[in-house]
């Protein structure tokens, strides 16, 4: 008995890729988050933005630049490395520890807005809160993310969300930024088409 012929390449199932946010969309989302921060923080008074590497750091700098453009206010920006606070260090290859760079005025008594690209399980934010605890005592902590894809494993929510993207666990969201990847884009990978 002969085997059935293989499907032609055009009929094979291929993983789907969907562009969720193009470059112009990313810029609009950053602008919207910057406006929301200004509204919820009374003009960004006593506010510090701390980006979580890798893509949270350039996002924090972009937000600060947009806030400055909209309100002529300088919002201090820093970087918060969370490498040693992650709960998956034993399961993944060794990671290089990056620098934590706090603004000159520090974070004590300030409103700190943690900035990241994607909110998923909440474990990265939990690690950031632990790292933050070791570098100062902010008055309050808020969270700004470009994308919230759901599937939380910890009771964490974002105060500022650029785009909510309902996803399946098997799917993944990939953010690229001009500063780290050469272009701004958010894509959803997964499933088949």
PDB file of C-alpha atoms in Angstrom, residues 50-158:
ATOM      1  CA  UNK A  50      13.054  52.921  36.545  1.00  0.00           C
ATOM      2  CA  UNK A  51      13.370  50.704  33.487  1.00  0.00           C
ATOM      3  CA  UNK A  52      13.759  46.948  33.847  1.00  0.00           C
ATOM      4  CA  UNK A  53      16.383  45.724  31.343  1.00  0.00           C
ATOM      5  CA  UNK A  54      16.440  44.984  28.549  1.00  0.00           C
ATOM      6  CA  UNK A  55      13.597  46.842  26.824  1.00  0.00           C
ATOM      7  CA  UNK A  56      12.142  48.548  29.888  1.00  0.00           C
ATOM      8  CA  UNK A  57      15.172  50.836  30.119  1.00  0.00           C
ATOM      9  CA  UNK A  58      14.741  52.487  26.683  1.00  0.00           C
ATOM     10  CA  UNK A  59      10.975  52.635  27.249  1.00  0.00           C
ATOM     11  CA  UNK A  60      11.555  54.527  30.506  1.00  0.00           C
ATOM     12  CA  UNK A  61      13.820  56.999  28.688  1.00  0.00           C
ATOM     13  CA  UNK A  62      11.197  57.465  25.953  1.00  0.00           C
ATOM     14  CA  UNK A  63       8.472  58.079  28.527  1.00  0.00           C
ATOM     15  CA  UNK A  64      10.616  60.662  30.311  1.00  0.00           C
ATOM     16  CA  UNK A  65      11.319  62.418  26.992  1.00  0.00           C
ATOM     17  CA  UNK A  66       7.629  62.497  26.072  1.00  0.00           C
ATOM     18  CA  UNK A  67       6.635  63.754  29.539  1.00  0.00           C
ATOM     19  CA  UNK A  68       9.231  66.506  29.171  1.00  0.00           C
ATOM     20  CA  UNK A  69       7.826  67.417  25.751  1.00  0.00           C
ATOM     21  CA  UNK A  70       4.233  67.538  26.998  1.00  0.00           C
ATOM     22  CA  UNK A  71       4.758  69.363  30.301  1.00  0.00           C
ATOM     23  CA  UNK A  72       8.324  70.721  30.261  1.00  0.00           C
ATOM     24  CA  UNK A  73       9.132  68.624  33.348  1.00  0.00           C
ATOM     25  CA  UNK A  74      12.302  66.625  33.846  1.00  0.00           C
ATOM     26  CA  UNK A  75      11.516  63.169  35.234  1.00  0.00           C
ATOM     27  CA  UNK A  76      14.575  61.335  36.574  1.00  0.00           C
ATOM     28  CA  UNK A  77      15.236  58.004  34.864  1.00  0.00           C
ATOM     29  CA  UNK A  78      17.203  55.001  36.045  1.00  0.00           C
ATOM     30  CA  UNK A  79      17.745  51.314  35.372  1.00  0.00           C
ATOM     31  CA  UNK A  80      16.948  48.532  37.841  1.00  0.00           C
ATOM     32  CA  UNK A  81      18.782  45.260  37.192  1.00  0.00           C
ATOM     33  CA  UNK A  82      16.836  42.292  38.575  1.00  0.00           C
ATOM     34  CA  UNK A  83      19.118  39.436  37.536  1.00  0.00           C
ATOM     35  CA  UNK A  84      20.048  38.252  41.027  1.00  0.00           C
ATOM     36  CA  UNK A  85      16.437  38.494  42.222  1.00  0.00           C
ATOM     37  CA  UNK A  86      14.919  36.196  39.584  1.00  0.00           C
ATOM     38  CA  UNK A  87      13.384  32.950  40.783  1.00  0.00           C
ATOM     39  CA  UNK A  88      14.449  31.029  37.658  1.00  0.00           C
ATOM     40  CA  UNK A  89      18.227  31.384  37.953  1.00  0.00           C
ATOM     41  CA  UNK A  90      18.701  27.670  38.606  1.00  0.00           C
ATOM     42  CA  UNK A  91      16.668  26.670  35.551  1.00  0.00           C
ATOM     43  CA  UNK A  92      18.349  28.915  32.972  1.00  0.00           C
ATOM     44  CA  UNK A  93      21.863  29.568  31.841  1.00  0.00           C
ATOM     45  CA  UNK A  94      23.952  32.037  33.759  1.00  0.00           C
ATOM     46  CA  UNK A  95      22.969  35.620  33.089  1.00  0.00           C
ATOM     47  CA  UNK A  96      25.260  38.597  33.128  1.00  0.00           C
ATOM     48  CA  UNK A  97      24.518  41.001  35.942  1.00  0.00           C
ATOM     49  CA  UNK A  98      23.790  44.471  34.616  1.00  0.00           C
ATOM     50  CA  UNK A  99      24.211  47.783  36.354  1.00  0.00           C
ATOM     51  CA  UNK A 100      21.514  49.329  38.486  1.00  0.00           C
ATOM     52  CA  UNK A 101      21.646  53.052  37.837  1.00  0.00           C
ATOM     53  CA  UNK A 102      19.585  55.210  40.158  1.00  0.00           C
ATOM     54  CA  UNK A 103      18.961  58.878  39.377  1.00  0.00           C
ATOM     55  CA  UNK A 104      21.164  61.361  41.263  1.00  0.00           C
ATOM     56  CA  UNK A 105      18.357  62.177  43.735  1.00  0.00           C
ATOM     57  CA  UNK A 106      17.772  58.508  44.534  1.00  0.00           C
ATOM     58  CA  UNK A 107      14.352  56.955  45.056  1.00  0.00           C
ATOM     59  CA  UNK A 108      13.718  57.422  48.783  1.00  0.00           C
ATOM     60  CA  UNK A 109      10.371  59.098  49.352  1.00  0.00           C
ATOM     61  CA  UNK A 110       9.623  59.253  45.611  1.00  0.00           C
ATOM     62  CA  UNK A 111       6.906  57.682  43.512  1.00  0.00           C
ATOM     63  CA  UNK A 112       8.731  55.038  41.462  1.00  0.00           C
ATOM     64  CA  UNK A 113       7.207  53.883  38.190  1.00  0.00           C
ATOM     65  CA  UNK A 114       8.749  50.571  37.118  1.00  0.00           C
ATOM     66  CA  UNK A 115       8.761  50.286  33.318  1.00  0.00           C
ATOM     67  CA  UNK A 116       8.855  47.013  31.364  1.00  0.00           C
ATOM     68  CA  UNK A 117       7.932  45.852  27.885  1.00  0.00           C
ATOM     69  CA  UNK A 118       5.662  42.833  28.572  1.00  0.00           C
ATOM     70  CA  UNK A 119       3.715  41.839  31.678  1.00  0.00           C
ATOM     71  CA  UNK A 120       3.103  38.092  31.716  1.00  0.00           C
ATOM     72  CA  UNK A 121       3.356  35.919  34.841  1.00  0.00           C
ATOM     73  CA  UNK A 122       4.313  38.781  37.162  1.00  0.00           C
ATOM     74  CA  UNK A 123       7.554  37.135  38.247  1.00  0.00           C
ATOM     75  CA  UNK A 124       9.776  39.796  36.669  1.00  0.00           C
ATOM     76  CA  UNK A 125       7.875  42.499  38.546  1.00  0.00           C
ATOM     77  CA  UNK A 126       8.171  40.525  41.799  1.00  0.00           C
ATOM     78  CA  UNK A 127      11.935  40.371  41.247  1.00  0.00           C
ATOM     79  CA  UNK A 128      11.968  44.117  40.535  1.00  0.00           C
ATOM     80  CA  UNK A 129      10.141  44.826  43.796  1.00  0.00           C
ATOM     81  CA  UNK A 130      12.728  42.758  45.686  1.00  0.00           C
ATOM     82  CA  UNK A 131      15.587  44.597  43.951  1.00  0.00           C
ATOM     83  CA  UNK A 132      13.928  47.947  44.635  1.00  0.00           C
ATOM     84  CA  UNK A 133      13.693  47.104  48.326  1.00  0.00           C
ATOM     85  CA  UNK A 134      17.488  46.725  48.428  1.00  0.00           C
ATOM     86  CA  UNK A 135      18.260  50.112  46.850  1.00  0.00           C
ATOM     87  CA  UNK A 136      15.853  52.431  48.654  1.00  0.00           C
ATOM     88  CA  UNK A 137      12.460  53.094  50.151  1.00  0.00           C
ATOM     89  CA  UNK A 138      10.101  54.763  47.675  1.00  0.00           C
ATOM     90  CA  UNK A 139       6.879  56.410  48.858  1.00  0.00           C
ATOM     91  CA  UNK A 140       4.944  54.274  46.358  1.00  0.00           C
ATOM     92  CA  UNK A 141       5.568  51.990  43.397  1.00  0.00           C
ATOM     93  CA  UNK A 142       3.594  51.847  40.158  1.00  0.00           C
ATOM     94  CA  UNK A 143       4.013  49.739  37.034  1.00  0.00           C
ATOM     95  CA  UNK A 144       3.930  50.788  33.369  1.00  0.00           C
ATOM     96  CA  UNK A 145       4.062  48.174  30.605  1.00  0.00           C
ATOM     97  CA  UNK A 146       3.864  48.379  26.846  1.00  0.00           C
ATOM     98  CA  UNK A 147       1.932  45.081  26.620  1.00  0.00           C
ATOM     99  CA  UNK A 148      -0.110  43.077  29.135  1.00  0.00           C
ATOM    100  CA  UNK A 149      -0.649  39.557  27.824  1.00  0.00           C
ATOM    101  CA  UNK A 150      -2.355  38.078  30.891  1.00  0.00           C
ATOM    102  CA  UNK A 151      -1.684  34.683  32.517  1.00  0.00           C
ATOM    103  CA  UNK A 152      -0.588  36.058  35.873  1.00  0.00           C
ATOM    104  CA  UNK A 153       0.963  33.654  38.389  1.00  0.00           C
ATOM    105  CA  UNK A 154       1.268  36.341  41.063  1.00  0.00           C
ATOM    106  CA  UNK A 155      -1.221  39.011  42.216  1.00  0.00           C
ATOM    107  CA  UNK A 156       0.354  41.842  40.224  1.00  0.00           C
ATOM    108  CA  UNK A 157      -1.301  44.363  37.931  1.00  0.00           C
ATOM    109  CA  UNK A 158      -0.046  47.287  35.885  1.00  0.00           C
TER     110      UNK A 158
END
